[in-house]
Amino acid sequence: MPRFVQFDEFGSREYLKLVHKERPWPGPGQLLVRVMAAGLNLFDCKVYRDERVAGMLGVTLPSGIGHDFSGFVEGIGEGVTKFQVGDAVFGTAPFSSLADFTIVAEDGQVVVKPAPLTFEVAGALATVGRTAMATVASLHLREHDTVLVSAAAGGVGVLAAQLAVRAGAEVIGTASEANHEYLGGLGVIGVEYGDRLVDNVLEVLDDGDRITAVLDNHGPETIDAALELGVPPERINTIAAYGPEARGAATVGGSSGTNEDLVALAQLLVENELVLPLDSIYPIERVAEAYERLEVGHVRGKIVMVTE
């Protein structure tokens, strides 16, 4: 029988279990996708750990987990016209992507996978890709900008930093020292995060230069540093702080991204204009171990689970 990652209690990744369920079937306007790979997101951890967060999203027990996927269309429901059986696709299936099969709406967050793009990269792309595209677009970056990107080696940050470079901006990215050389190869100046962030940024700026925009993927500490560096709130976008913690910064996120953004981003990856590094790949049977790696942190790019 098909496998499905499920949790029946909140509080720990250890409650994530691989269970067997009847194969699902697509209803009208739906696709049945045979999942090949699924990317993990930190957001998943908040859901299985915190009943309050899960409740705000309408999640009830028992629940599946995972959002991003890639795979093959194995069945189509009545009225489906955009896809056919055998198509390679990728996208988002909320709280159900860590499974052998998932159901997605034809008009939902799903697009055709370019043949050269691996299933592993495609399976990790949807959430971080939409988010990176939307956040960078929100700041209208140009050649005169010097941009600070926090968590620049993470899934969103590494794509956002590269997109900012493509926009012509000079890019400074916060990351652990182990990732500075890697970021340098992408055209990004790496700096250490932490209590000395403002000093670390000033040390790498040329005389007369200043930070003109900030893409925050980490939290209030980055926003505080940005304000200290003289960046106006309207030139700061955060996906990691909300309400008062955002300090007046914009909060454009992945919900502002589109399927067209995903198609464009996938093509840039195919053409080697961008890269999405894969930190590690785990078989679906090792789901708790994979999320442990994610929660430990200092992940370069994305963690992916595969079904075969």
PDB file of N, CA and C in Angstrom, residues 7 21 34 37 42 62 75 101 127 131 135 144 157 165 185 191 197 212 226-227 248 284 293:
ATOM      1  N   PHE A   7       1.416  12.631  11.410  1.00  0.00           N
ATOM      2  CA  PHE A   7       1.626  12.763  12.845  1.00  0.00           C
ATOM      3  C   PHE A   7       0.276  12.833  13.548  1.00  0.00           C
ATOM      4  N   LYS A  21      -1.649   3.772   3.543  1.00  0.00           N
ATOM      5  CA  LYS A  21      -3.027   4.171   3.293  1.00  0.00           C
ATOM      6  C   LYS A  21      -3.459   3.701   1.914  1.00  0.00           C
ATOM      7  N   ARG A  34       2.298  10.983  -8.593  1.00  0.00           N
ATOM      8  CA  ARG A  34       3.237  10.033  -7.991  1.00  0.00           C
ATOM      9  C   ARG A  34       4.463  10.820  -7.573  1.00  0.00           C
ATOM     10  N   ALA A  37      10.066  13.349  -5.253  1.00  0.00           N
ATOM     11  CA  ALA A  37      10.891  14.073  -4.281  1.00  0.00           C
ATOM     12  C   ALA A  37      10.048  15.148  -3.622  1.00  0.00           C
ATOM     13  N   LEU A  42      11.221  24.853   7.059  1.00  0.00           N
ATOM     14  CA  LEU A  42      11.157  25.104   8.496  1.00  0.00           C
ATOM     15  C   LEU A  42       9.730  25.326   8.971  1.00  0.00           C
ATOM     16  N   PRO A  62      -5.447  13.333  12.768  1.00  0.00           N
ATOM     17  CA  PRO A  62      -4.081  13.166  12.264  1.00  0.00           C
ATOM     18  C   PRO A  62      -3.855  14.019  11.017  1.00  0.00           C
ATOM     19  N   GLY A  75      -2.778  10.140 -12.599  1.00  0.00           N
ATOM     20  CA  GLY A  75      -4.211  10.072 -12.863  1.00  0.00           C
ATOM     21  C   GLY A  75      -4.786  11.469 -12.936  1.00  0.00           C
ATOM     22  N   PHE A 101       1.955   9.306  -2.999  1.00  0.00           N
ATOM     23  CA  PHE A 101       1.004   9.967  -3.893  1.00  0.00           C
ATOM     24  C   PHE A 101       0.425  11.192  -3.203  1.00  0.00           C
ATOM     25  N   THR A 127       8.117  26.403  -2.711  1.00  0.00           N
ATOM     26  CA  THR A 127       7.927  27.392  -1.654  1.00  0.00           C
ATOM     27  C   THR A 127       9.034  28.436  -1.658  1.00  0.00           C
ATOM     28  N   THR A 131       8.771  32.466  -2.941  1.00  0.00           N
ATOM     29  CA  THR A 131       9.111  33.464  -1.938  1.00  0.00           C
ATOM     30  C   THR A 131      10.262  34.347  -2.398  1.00  0.00           C
ATOM     31  N   THR A 135       9.837  38.358  -3.003  1.00  0.00           N
ATOM     32  CA  THR A 135      10.505  39.303  -2.104  1.00  0.00           C
ATOM     33  C   THR A 135      11.472  40.202  -2.873  1.00  0.00           C
ATOM     34  N   HIS A 144      22.168  50.532  -8.687  1.00  0.00           N
ATOM     35  CA  HIS A 144      22.719  51.409  -7.651  1.00  0.00           C
ATOM     36  C   HIS A 144      22.517  50.854  -6.246  1.00  0.00           C
ATOM     37  N   GLY A 157      17.052  32.398   0.985  1.00  0.00           N
ATOM     38  CA  GLY A 157      18.127  33.370   0.899  1.00  0.00           C
ATOM     39  C   GLY A 157      19.077  33.156  -0.261  1.00  0.00           C
ATOM     40  N   VAL A 165      21.671  39.744  -7.310  1.00  0.00           N
ATOM     41  CA  VAL A 165      22.862  39.910  -8.133  1.00  0.00           C
ATOM     42  C   VAL A 165      22.470  40.074  -9.599  1.00  0.00           C
ATOM     43  N   GLY A 185      31.330  32.500  -4.514  1.00  0.00           N
ATOM     44  CA  GLY A 185      31.247  31.948  -5.859  1.00  0.00           C
ATOM     45  C   GLY A 185      29.976  32.330  -6.580  1.00  0.00           C
ATOM     46  N   VAL A 191      29.059  37.660   5.274  1.00  0.00           N
ATOM     47  CA  VAL A 191      29.427  38.233   6.576  1.00  0.00           C
ATOM     48  C   VAL A 191      28.795  37.391   7.671  1.00  0.00           C
ATOM     49  N   LEU A 197      26.735  42.249  13.769  1.00  0.00           N
ATOM     50  CA  LEU A 197      26.300  42.288  12.370  1.00  0.00           C
ATOM     51  C   LEU A 197      26.520  43.657  11.743  1.00  0.00           C
ATOM     52  N   THR A 212      21.239  49.941   0.933  1.00  0.00           N
ATOM     53  CA  THR A 212      20.040  50.660   0.456  1.00  0.00           C
ATOM     54  C   THR A 212      18.779  49.809   0.524  1.00  0.00           C
ATOM     55  N   ALA A 226      19.399  46.642  10.117  1.00  0.00           N
ATOM     56  CA  ALA A 226      19.102  47.445   8.930  1.00  0.00           C
ATOM     57  C   ALA A 226      18.738  48.871   9.315  1.00  0.00           C
ATOM     58  N   LEU A 227      17.906  49.018  10.330  1.00  0.00           N
ATOM     59  CA  LEU A 227      17.512  50.350  10.769  1.00  0.00           C
ATOM     60  C   LEU A 227      18.712  51.117  11.315  1.00  0.00           C
ATOM     61  N   GLY A 248       7.779  47.939  11.028  1.00  0.00           N
ATOM     62  CA  GLY A 248       7.310  48.740   9.899  1.00  0.00           C
ATOM     63  C   GLY A 248       7.785  48.266   8.540  1.00  0.00           C
ATOM     64  N   ILE A 284      12.380   8.503   2.334  1.00  0.00           N
ATOM     65  CA  ILE A 284      11.201   8.873   3.108  1.00  0.00           C
ATOM     66  C   ILE A 284      11.135   8.115   4.437  1.00  0.00           C
ATOM     67  N   ARG A 293      17.930  17.167  10.963  1.00  0.00           N
ATOM     68  CA  ARG A 293      18.965  17.928  10.244  1.00  0.00           C
ATOM     69  C   ARG A 293      18.481  19.352   9.970  1.00  0.00           C
TER      70      ARG A 293
END
